[in-house]
Amino acid sequence: MKISYNWLQQFLKVDWPAEQTGELLTDLGLEIEGITAFQSVKGGLQGIVVGEVLTCEQHPNADRLKVTTVDIGGESPLQIVCGAPNVAKGQKVPVATIGTTLYTNEGEAWTIKKGKIRGEESHGMICAEDELGLGIGHEGIMVLDPEVKVGTEAASIFDVENDEVFEIGLTPNRADAMSHFGVARDLKAGLLQKEINSELITPSVSAFHVENRTLKVDIEVKDKSLAPRYCGVTISGLKVEASPNWLQNRLKAIGLTPKNNVVDITNYVLHELGQPLHAFDASKIAGNKVIVKTLPKGTKFTTLDEIERELHEDDLMICDTEKPMCIAGVFGGIDSGVTETTTSIFLESAYFDPVSIRKTAKRHGLNTDASFRFERGIDPNITDYALKRAALLIQDIAGGDITSDLLDFYPNKIQDFQVRLSFDNAKKLIGEEIPRETIKSILTSLDIKVNNVTEAGLGLTVPAYRNDVQREADVIEEVLRVYGYNNIATTEKLNASISNTSKFEDYKLQNIIGNQLAAQGFFEMLSNSLTTPTYIELSDALKTEHNVEMLNPLSNDLSVMRQSLLFSGLEAVSYNINRKRDNLKLFEFGKTYHDYNGTREEFKRLSILLTGDKSNLRWNAPVQKSGFFYLKGIVNSTLERLALRKHKVSPIKNDVFSEGISLSVGKTKLVDFGIINKKILKHFGIAQEVLFADFNWDNVLEMAKHNDIMFKDIPKYPEVRRDFALLIDDSVTFEDIDTIAMQTEKHLLKDVDLFDVYQGKNLPKGKKSYAVSFTIQDEKKTLTDKQIDKIMNKLQANFEKQLGAELR
């Protein structure tokens, strides 16, 4: 939010530098993110002086150019070549001297240099108003008052306004500070703590009165819960034109583009007092009646941006007797706004239900200055005051008469909040005791009324516009921020307690596995838990009825909570591939969210994504792709790190994968992994192969608790390796061989490894050849050839019997 320092000083006379004021605002909780300079004329007319044209002769080499001599108060006149048709001897003109920087209408800078134009020297430039940023005219040079003294700086003549603008990082709870007046109110409270008592100046509306009652527009509010207060008045005989410079400068300083005097005044009051207003062309209000109501779902309505929108049945609308005119508190309609031909208006000021406005704005993807304030909660008790303020400004600037009574629909006054503050609780939360008189002084400066005082605490009335101060803790926070967090002493004693936690705590195991994956070249990622509901359509494993939907989504693409980490992961993969990062190793710890017949559940997951090459291109090593077996090794090493070595392998039953397997312990599934289906990859615009592992982290944590890590001595005796070349059926897996081998020799057989696979020529149909190695070791003595041969014979016999294998 932008706040103009000059504008702020209309409410509070502060003679501090902007930086010092910014520091105090930051201490008060209105964090200043930056201070920028603003000039009503870019460049501030620096280097522009008043000159007098002494001579004006025809250029010898150009019909449309003149050679002039101009006195700017220097030692000698300057020769300047000018192309303006109206330049003449004796004129007082603005002159840009050599080295002066001017700006185009697009904001591009260019510098005046000494040069030659068609053979004649030119030592400056006589300027038109558009070249100085003082207007749009370019028919000729700007001719000044003949009484102006030669050599006078142009900035002093045209009253260039210099301002400094605060960029405030406003937190959502501080609806009271969404205006210059609100910031000034906070600043006054802060200055009081520094024993600076400045008067808070509020604009007077005592001059407001009804001239006649010739244009009455009735008001009917059909749902007072959505519009608790609605005010309106008509103004006739006004003239819509450009705003005066002072008003344009105020709006430009905070980044707004002036439109016309009526619209500019409504924007001015919005940023001055925090009350949104809307002006309707009264001649376009059918039946001279404004009706505040909702309309049937699907009703078409075209807004000011010329977009036709479909209304929701809960959208509050401002209508006349025939049609909708405005989305209440959000955006106006294209057919009811103020134009250059408007001569009478109906001026609206209202308090709308914040929740209703926020939902409407989000449904239509709109974020306006009005909705920004309405949805956070404005002051319901300045609605009529702001309307009078705007009406008086319109009369002063655009003319016209007040031609109706100020109608104020306010059936149930919004009550202030009653809060009790305990001095003991304040001391406990703050950490030290603040003098009671100081507390009362701070609260009074914040418009919080002290109703009664006891030894134990205070009875308080908090104004309705402070909707973020409804509890005792809120009041204490208000006291503390004004008193100053920096004024609270830091204790010299630090107390800490040591808690006894299990080695199987989730965060500990996450750190262990995260460190291991990082050491293997993976990068951890963190994605949004909110996602689009359309991803459900990519897999039959996910069901629409299991979606956890947001009641008030930020957008349609973030309207449900994710049922899988896969799709947010693929978004990251696609994003990186599109930026020429094709080799990716990613992992993420996160949660998935599900609604099972009204019961909402969330599960912890670990996802791993692989694509591209295993390592970067090197001169001394061939490039290898990140294939299925590489992922399998990563998965196995992850489980082994948590002592989960014994698990059952089964085919995957999931259309997310084109190929994959599932690992389980008993009936508890630990992980699914494999190659992602190309149909899913195509949806994300990914052409290369992507591998994915989806760990059920809840199950992994539970299984890890039951698997103690065992330590043993390093064997002193050598191990022996023997190999078999087995001819087996195509249907036989390495898992079958490994299982039979381990069952055959449970004590001495330490490892079984597959180091070659052959399928093709010279083998019977339906057969394949596996080269398998067996590592045998006795940890207590050296093995003999007899023992080794006996083990290998048993292995051969069991392979032949159970698998129909043959030795090649």
Short mmCIF file of N, CA, C and O in Angstrom, two decimals, residues 148-255:
data_model
loop_
_atom_site.label_atom_id
_atom_site.label_comp_id
_atom_site.label_asym_id
_atom_site.label_seq_id
_atom_site.Cartn_x
_atom_site.Cartn_y
_atom_site.Cartn_z
N VAL A 148 7.76 37.71 -16.05
CA VAL A 148 8.68 36.78 -15.39
C VAL A 148 10.11 37.23 -15.65
O VAL A 148 10.48 37.57 -16.79
N LYS A 149 10.92 37.17 -14.62
CA LYS A 149 12.31 37.63 -14.72
C LYS A 149 13.17 36.62 -15.47
O LYS A 149 13.06 35.41 -15.25
N VAL A 150 14.03 37.12 -16.35
CA VAL A 150 14.96 36.26 -17.09
C VAL A 150 15.90 35.54 -16.12
O VAL A 150 16.40 36.16 -15.17
N GLY A 151 16.14 34.24 -16.35
CA GLY A 151 17.03 33.45 -15.51
C GLY A 151 16.33 32.75 -14.36
O GLY A 151 16.93 31.94 -13.64
N THR A 152 15.03 33.01 -14.16
CA THR A 152 14.26 32.35 -13.09
C THR A 152 14.15 30.85 -13.38
O THR A 152 13.89 30.44 -14.53
N GLU A 153 14.33 30.04 -12.36
CA GLU A 153 14.17 28.59 -12.53
C GLU A 153 12.70 28.26 -12.77
O GLU A 153 11.81 28.74 -12.03
N ALA A 154 12.45 27.46 -13.76
CA ALA A 154 11.07 27.14 -14.13
C ALA A 154 10.32 26.41 -13.01
O ALA A 154 9.10 26.54 -12.89
N ALA A 155 11.06 25.64 -12.19
CA ALA A 155 10.40 24.88 -11.11
C ALA A 155 9.67 25.80 -10.14
O ALA A 155 8.64 25.42 -9.58
N SER A 156 10.19 27.03 -9.94
CA SER A 156 9.55 27.96 -9.01
C SER A 156 8.29 28.58 -9.61
O SER A 156 7.40 29.01 -8.88
N ILE A 157 8.20 28.64 -10.94
CA ILE A 157 7.04 29.23 -11.60
C ILE A 157 5.87 28.25 -11.64
O ILE A 157 4.72 28.62 -11.38
N PHE A 158 6.17 27.03 -11.96
CA PHE A 158 5.10 26.04 -12.17
C PHE A 158 4.77 25.24 -10.92
O PHE A 158 3.96 24.32 -10.97
N ASP A 159 5.36 25.58 -9.82
CA ASP A 159 5.03 24.95 -8.54
C ASP A 159 5.10 23.42 -8.63
O ASP A 159 4.12 22.72 -8.39
N VAL A 160 6.25 22.91 -8.99
CA VAL A 160 6.45 21.45 -9.07
C VAL A 160 6.38 20.86 -7.66
O VAL A 160 7.05 21.34 -6.74
N GLU A 161 5.55 19.86 -7.49
CA GLU A 161 5.41 19.25 -6.18
C GLU A 161 6.36 18.07 -6.03
O GLU A 161 6.38 17.17 -6.87
N ASN A 162 7.12 18.11 -4.96
CA ASN A 162 8.01 17.00 -4.61
C ASN A 162 7.43 16.28 -3.40
O ASN A 162 7.05 16.91 -2.42
N ASP A 163 7.38 14.99 -3.49
CA ASP A 163 6.77 14.18 -2.44
C ASP A 163 7.63 12.95 -2.20
O ASP A 163 8.49 12.59 -3.02
N GLU A 164 7.41 12.32 -1.06
CA GLU A 164 8.02 11.03 -0.76
C GLU A 164 6.91 10.05 -0.43
O GLU A 164 5.98 10.37 0.33
N VAL A 165 7.00 8.86 -1.00
CA VAL A 165 5.90 7.89 -0.90
C VAL A 165 6.39 6.65 -0.15
O VAL A 165 7.40 6.05 -0.51
N PHE A 166 5.66 6.31 0.90
CA PHE A 166 5.95 5.10 1.69
C PHE A 166 5.27 3.90 1.04
O PHE A 166 4.09 3.97 0.68
N GLU A 167 6.00 2.80 0.90
CA GLU A 167 5.41 1.52 0.51
C GLU A 167 5.27 0.70 1.78
O GLU A 167 6.26 0.27 2.37
N ILE A 168 4.01 0.51 2.22
CA ILE A 168 3.75 -0.18 3.49
C ILE A 168 3.34 -1.62 3.22
O ILE A 168 2.41 -1.88 2.44
N GLY A 169 4.03 -2.56 3.84
CA GLY A 169 3.64 -3.98 3.76
C GLY A 169 2.55 -4.24 4.78
O GLY A 169 2.81 -4.73 5.89
N LEU A 170 1.33 -3.92 4.41
CA LEU A 170 0.20 -3.97 5.35
C LEU A 170 -0.24 -5.41 5.59
O LEU A 170 -0.49 -6.15 4.64
N THR A 171 -0.31 -5.81 6.85
CA THR A 171 -0.79 -7.15 7.18
C THR A 171 -2.31 -7.19 7.06
O THR A 171 -2.99 -6.17 7.26
N PRO A 172 -2.90 -8.36 6.74
CA PRO A 172 -4.34 -8.43 6.47
C PRO A 172 -5.22 -8.01 7.63
O PRO A 172 -6.36 -7.59 7.41
N ASN A 173 -4.73 -8.09 8.86
CA ASN A 173 -5.57 -7.76 10.01
C ASN A 173 -5.72 -6.26 10.22
O ASN A 173 -6.61 -5.82 10.94
N ARG A 174 -4.85 -5.44 9.60
CA ARG A 174 -4.85 -4.00 9.88
C ARG A 174 -5.74 -3.24 8.89
O ARG A 174 -5.30 -2.36 8.16
N ALA A 175 -7.03 -3.58 8.90
CA ALA A 175 -7.97 -2.89 8.02
C ALA A 175 -8.09 -1.42 8.39
O ALA A 175 -8.42 -0.58 7.55
N ASP A 176 -7.82 -1.08 9.65
CA ASP A 176 -7.96 0.30 10.10
C ASP A 176 -6.91 1.23 9.50
O ASP A 176 -7.06 2.45 9.53
N ALA A 177 -5.83 0.66 8.96
CA ALA A 177 -4.72 1.48 8.42
C ALA A 177 -4.71 1.49 6.90
O ALA A 177 -3.68 1.77 6.30
N MET A 178 -5.85 1.21 6.26
CA MET A 178 -5.89 1.14 4.79
C MET A 178 -6.20 2.51 4.17
O MET A 178 -6.86 2.60 3.15
N SER A 179 -5.74 3.57 4.82
CA SER A 179 -5.98 4.92 4.32
C SER A 179 -4.95 5.86 4.92
O SER A 179 -4.26 5.53 5.89
N HIS A 180 -4.86 7.05 4.36
CA HIS A 180 -3.94 8.05 4.91
C HIS A 180 -4.38 8.47 6.31
O HIS A 180 -3.54 8.68 7.19
N PHE A 181 -5.69 8.60 6.50
CA PHE A 181 -6.18 8.98 7.82
C PHE A 181 -5.87 7.90 8.85
O PHE A 181 -5.48 8.19 9.98
N GLY A 182 -6.02 6.64 8.46
CA GLY A 182 -5.74 5.54 9.38
C GLY A 182 -4.27 5.48 9.77
O GLY A 182 -3.94 5.24 10.95
N VAL A 183 -3.38 5.71 8.80
CA VAL A 183 -1.95 5.72 9.10
C VAL A 183 -1.62 6.91 10.00
O VAL A 183 -0.83 6.79 10.95
N ALA A 184 -2.24 8.09 9.72
CA ALA A 184 -2.02 9.27 10.55
C ALA A 184 -2.48 9.03 11.99
O ALA A 184 -1.84 9.48 12.95
N ARG A 185 -3.57 8.30 12.15
CA ARG A 185 -4.09 8.00 13.49
C ARG A 185 -3.09 7.15 14.27
O ARG A 185 -2.84 7.39 15.46
N ASP A 186 -2.49 6.16 13.60
CA ASP A 186 -1.47 5.33 14.25
C ASP A 186 -0.22 6.15 14.56
O ASP A 186 0.40 6.00 15.62
N LEU A 187 0.16 7.00 13.61
CA LEU A 187 1.36 7.82 13.79
C LEU A 187 1.20 8.77 14.97
O LEU A 187 2.15 8.99 15.74
N LYS A 188 0.02 9.32 15.16
CA LYS A 188 -0.25 10.21 16.30
C LYS A 188 -0.04 9.47 17.62
O LYS A 188 0.56 10.00 18.56
N ALA A 189 -0.52 8.22 17.69
CA ALA A 189 -0.34 7.43 18.90
C ALA A 189 1.13 7.17 19.17
O ALA A 189 1.59 7.22 20.32
N GLY A 190 1.89 6.90 18.10
CA GLY A 190 3.33 6.68 18.27
C GLY A 190 4.06 7.92 18.72
O GLY A 190 4.98 7.87 19.55
N LEU A 191 3.67 9.08 18.16
CA LEU A 191 4.32 10.34 18.55
C LEU A 191 4.04 10.69 20.00
O LEU A 191 4.90 11.26 20.69
N LEU A 192 2.85 10.34 20.49
CA LEU A 192 2.52 10.61 21.90
C LEU A 192 3.47 9.89 22.84
O LEU A 192 3.82 10.41 23.91
N GLN A 193 3.91 8.68 22.44
CA GLN A 193 4.86 7.94 23.27
C GLN A 193 6.23 8.60 23.27
O GLN A 193 7.04 8.34 24.15
N LYS A 194 6.46 9.46 22.31
CA LYS A 194 7.72 10.21 22.27
C LYS A 194 7.51 11.63 22.78
O LYS A 194 8.30 12.54 22.51
N GLU A 195 6.35 11.82 23.46
CA GLU A 195 5.99 13.10 24.08
C GLU A 195 5.86 14.22 23.05
O GLU A 195 6.19 15.38 23.32
N ILE A 196 5.38 13.83 21.85
CA ILE A 196 5.07 14.82 20.82
C ILE A 196 3.56 14.78 20.61
O ILE A 196 3.02 13.80 20.10
N ASN A 197 2.88 15.83 21.04
CA ASN A 197 1.42 15.84 20.97
C ASN A 197 0.98 16.66 19.76
O ASN A 197 0.95 17.88 19.80
N SER A 198 0.68 15.98 18.67
CA SER A 198 0.24 16.64 17.45
C SER A 198 -1.25 16.45 17.26
O SER A 198 -1.80 15.38 17.55
N GLU A 199 -1.92 17.47 16.77
CA GLU A 199 -3.36 17.40 16.56
C GLU A 199 -3.67 16.62 15.29
O GLU A 199 -3.05 16.83 14.25
N LEU A 200 -4.64 15.70 15.39
CA LEU A 200 -5.10 14.95 14.23
C LEU A 200 -6.20 15.76 13.55
O LEU A 200 -7.29 15.95 14.12
N ILE A 201 -5.92 16.24 12.35
CA ILE A 201 -6.85 17.13 11.64
C ILE A 201 -7.77 16.30 10.76
O ILE A 201 -7.31 15.50 9.93
N THR A 202 -9.07 16.49 10.93
CA THR A 202 -10.04 15.77 10.09
C THR A 202 -10.77 16.78 9.21
O THR A 202 -11.12 17.88 9.67
N PRO A 203 -11.02 16.45 7.95
CA PRO A 203 -11.73 17.38 7.05
C PRO A 203 -13.14 17.68 7.57
O PRO A 203 -13.86 16.78 8.02
N SER A 204 -13.52 18.92 7.50
CA SER A 204 -14.84 19.32 7.97
C SER A 204 -15.89 19.08 6.89
O SER A 204 -15.64 19.29 5.69
N VAL A 205 -17.08 18.64 7.31
CA VAL A 205 -18.20 18.46 6.38
C VAL A 205 -19.40 19.29 6.83
O VAL A 205 -20.53 19.03 6.42
N SER A 206 -19.14 20.29 7.65
CA SER A 206 -20.24 21.11 8.19
C SER A 206 -20.94 21.91 7.09
O SER A 206 -22.09 22.32 7.26
N ALA A 207 -20.27 22.10 5.95
CA ALA A 207 -20.87 22.89 4.87
C ALA A 207 -21.88 22.08 4.05
O ALA A 207 -22.55 22.63 3.17
N PHE A 208 -22.00 20.79 4.33
CA PHE A 208 -22.91 19.95 3.55
C PHE A 208 -24.36 20.35 3.83
O PHE A 208 -24.79 20.42 4.98
N HIS A 209 -25.09 20.64 2.78
CA HIS A 209 -26.52 20.93 2.92
C HIS A 209 -27.22 20.65 1.59
O HIS A 209 -26.58 20.62 0.53
N VAL A 210 -28.51 20.44 1.66
CA VAL A 210 -29.31 20.14 0.47
C VAL A 210 -29.79 21.44 -0.14
O VAL A 210 -30.49 22.23 0.53
N GLU A 211 -29.40 21.69 -1.42
CA GLU A 211 -29.85 22.92 -2.09
C GLU A 211 -31.32 22.81 -2.51
O GLU A 211 -32.10 23.74 -2.35
N ASN A 212 -31.69 21.65 -3.09
CA ASN A 212 -33.08 21.42 -3.48
C ASN A 212 -33.31 19.92 -3.55
O ASN A 212 -32.37 19.14 -3.42
N ARG A 213 -34.54 19.52 -3.74
CA ARG A 213 -34.88 18.09 -3.77
C ARG A 213 -35.53 17.72 -5.11
O ARG A 213 -36.60 17.12 -5.16
N THR A 214 -34.83 18.08 -6.17
CA THR A 214 -35.38 17.89 -7.52
C THR A 214 -35.04 16.53 -8.13
O THR A 214 -35.57 16.17 -9.16
N LEU A 215 -34.11 15.78 -7.52
CA LEU A 215 -33.73 14.47 -8.08
C LEU A 215 -33.63 13.46 -6.94
O LEU A 215 -32.58 13.31 -6.31
N LYS A 216 -34.71 12.81 -6.69
CA LYS A 216 -34.75 11.82 -5.62
C LYS A 216 -34.56 10.42 -6.20
O LYS A 216 -35.24 10.03 -7.14
N VAL A 217 -33.64 9.68 -5.63
CA VAL A 217 -33.43 8.28 -5.99
C VAL A 217 -33.68 7.44 -4.74
O VAL A 217 -32.97 7.58 -3.74
N ASP A 218 -34.69 6.57 -4.78
CA ASP A 218 -35.03 5.74 -3.62
C ASP A 218 -34.03 4.60 -3.47
O ASP A 218 -33.38 4.17 -4.43
N ILE A 219 -33.95 4.09 -2.25
CA ILE A 219 -33.05 2.98 -1.93
C ILE A 219 -33.87 1.85 -1.32
O ILE A 219 -34.69 2.07 -0.43
N GLU A 220 -33.62 0.62 -1.81
CA GLU A 220 -34.24 -0.57 -1.22
C GLU A 220 -33.15 -1.65 -1.05
O GLU A 220 -32.53 -2.06 -2.03
N VAL A 221 -32.92 -2.05 0.18
CA VAL A 221 -31.93 -3.09 0.47
C VAL A 221 -32.69 -4.36 0.83
O VAL A 221 -33.39 -4.40 1.85
N LYS A 222 -32.58 -5.39 0.01
CA LYS A 222 -33.37 -6.60 0.22
C LYS A 222 -32.70 -7.59 1.17
O LYS A 222 -33.37 -8.48 1.69
N ASP A 223 -31.40 -7.50 1.36
CA ASP A 223 -30.71 -8.41 2.29
C ASP A 223 -29.79 -7.57 3.17
O ASP A 223 -28.67 -7.25 2.81
N LYS A 224 -30.29 -7.21 4.35
CA LYS A 224 -29.53 -6.32 5.23
C LYS A 224 -28.32 -7.00 5.86
O LYS A 224 -27.43 -6.33 6.36
N SER A 225 -28.26 -8.34 5.80
CA SER A 225 -27.07 -9.03 6.32
C SER A 225 -25.89 -8.86 5.37
O SER A 225 -24.74 -8.84 5.82
N LEU A 226 -26.16 -8.74 4.06
CA LEU A 226 -25.09 -8.53 3.09
C LEU A 226 -24.74 -7.06 2.93
O LEU A 226 -23.62 -6.72 2.53
N ALA A 227 -25.69 -6.18 3.22
CA ALA A 227 -25.45 -4.73 3.16
C ALA A 227 -26.01 -4.10 4.43
O ALA A 227 -27.09 -3.49 4.42
N PRO A 228 -25.28 -4.21 5.55
CA PRO A 228 -25.79 -3.67 6.83
C PRO A 228 -26.01 -2.16 6.81
O PRO A 228 -26.85 -1.65 7.54
N ARG A 229 -25.25 -1.44 5.95
CA ARG A 229 -25.45 0.01 5.86
C ARG A 229 -25.27 0.45 4.41
O ARG A 229 -24.33 0.04 3.74
N TYR A 230 -26.20 1.31 3.96
CA TYR A 230 -26.14 1.80 2.58
C TYR A 230 -26.64 3.23 2.54
O TYR A 230 -27.75 3.54 2.97
N CYS A 231 -25.78 4.13 2.05
CA CYS A 231 -26.10 5.55 1.97
C CYS A 231 -26.02 6.02 0.52
O CYS A 231 -25.24 5.49 -0.27
N GLY A 232 -26.80 7.07 0.22
CA GLY A 232 -26.74 7.63 -1.12
C GLY A 232 -27.27 9.04 -1.15
O GLY A 232 -28.09 9.44 -0.32
N VAL A 233 -26.79 9.81 -2.14
CA VAL A 233 -27.25 11.19 -2.34
C VAL A 233 -27.08 11.52 -3.81
O VAL A 233 -26.22 10.93 -4.50
N THR A 234 -27.88 12.45 -4.32
CA THR A 234 -27.75 12.86 -5.72
C THR A 234 -27.14 14.26 -5.81
O THR A 234 -27.36 15.10 -4.94
N ILE A 235 -26.37 14.46 -6.88
CA ILE A 235 -25.77 15.77 -7.18
C ILE A 235 -26.08 16.07 -8.64
O ILE A 235 -25.79 15.26 -9.52
N SER A 236 -26.67 17.27 -8.90
CA SER A 236 -27.08 17.62 -10.26
C SER A 236 -26.38 18.90 -10.71
O SER A 236 -25.96 19.73 -9.89
N GLY A 237 -26.27 19.05 -12.04
CA GLY A 237 -25.69 20.26 -12.61
C GLY A 237 -24.18 20.31 -12.56
O GLY A 237 -23.59 21.39 -12.67
N LEU A 238 -23.54 19.15 -12.43
CA LEU A 238 -22.07 19.14 -12.38
C LEU A 238 -21.50 19.02 -13.78
O LEU A 238 -22.20 18.70 -14.75
N LYS A 239 -20.20 19.28 -13.90
CA LYS A 239 -19.52 19.18 -15.18
C LYS A 239 -18.35 18.22 -15.05
O LYS A 239 -17.45 18.44 -14.23
N VAL A 240 -18.35 17.16 -15.85
CA VAL A 240 -17.28 16.16 -15.81
C VAL A 240 -16.14 16.61 -16.71
O VAL A 240 -16.34 16.82 -17.92
N GLU A 241 -14.96 16.79 -16.14
CA GLU A 241 -13.77 17.19 -16.89
C GLU A 241 -12.53 16.74 -16.15
O GLU A 241 -12.63 16.01 -15.15
N ALA A 242 -11.39 17.17 -16.62
CA ALA A 242 -10.13 16.77 -15.96
C ALA A 242 -10.05 17.38 -14.57
O ALA A 242 -10.54 18.48 -14.31
N SER A 243 -9.41 16.66 -13.65
CA SER A 243 -9.24 17.13 -12.28
C SER A 243 -8.18 18.21 -12.19
O SER A 243 -7.29 18.29 -13.04
N PRO A 244 -8.25 19.06 -11.16
CA PRO A 244 -7.19 20.05 -10.97
C PRO A 244 -5.86 19.37 -10.65
O PRO A 244 -5.83 18.21 -10.22
N ASN A 245 -4.77 20.11 -10.83
CA ASN A 245 -3.44 19.52 -10.67
C ASN A 245 -3.21 18.93 -9.29
O ASN A 245 -2.61 17.86 -9.16
N TRP A 246 -3.67 19.62 -8.24
CA TRP A 246 -3.40 19.12 -6.88
C TRP A 246 -4.00 17.74 -6.67
O TRP A 246 -3.39 16.88 -6.03
N LEU A 247 -5.22 17.53 -7.22
CA LEU A 247 -5.88 16.23 -7.07
C LEU A 247 -5.18 15.17 -7.92
O LEU A 247 -4.95 14.03 -7.47
N GLN A 248 -4.80 15.54 -9.14
CA GLN A 248 -4.08 14.59 -9.98
C GLN A 248 -2.75 14.19 -9.35
O GLN A 248 -2.37 13.02 -9.38
N ASN A 249 -2.06 15.15 -8.75
CA ASN A 249 -0.77 14.85 -8.13
C ASN A 249 -0.91 13.90 -6.96
O ASN A 249 -0.05 13.02 -6.76
N ARG A 250 -1.97 14.07 -6.16
CA ARG A 250 -2.19 13.16 -5.03
C ARG A 250 -2.36 11.73 -5.52
O ARG A 250 -1.79 10.78 -4.97
N LEU A 251 -3.15 11.56 -6.57
CA LEU A 251 -3.41 10.21 -7.09
C LEU A 251 -2.18 9.63 -7.79
O LEU A 251 -1.85 8.45 -7.63
N LYS A 252 -1.50 10.45 -8.56
CA LYS A 252 -0.29 9.97 -9.25
C LYS A 252 0.77 9.53 -8.26
O LYS A 252 1.51 8.57 -8.51
N ALA A 253 0.87 10.24 -7.15
CA ALA A 253 1.91 9.91 -6.15
C ALA A 253 1.75 8.49 -5.63
O ALA A 253 2.74 7.82 -5.31
N ILE A 254 0.50 8.00 -5.53
CA ILE A 254 0.28 6.64 -5.00
C ILE A 254 0.02 5.64 -6.11
O ILE A 254 -0.50 4.55 -5.87
N GLY A 255 0.35 6.04 -7.36
CA GLY A 255 0.31 5.08 -8.46
C GLY A 255 -1.01 4.97 -9.19
O GLY A 255 -1.20 4.04 -9.97
#
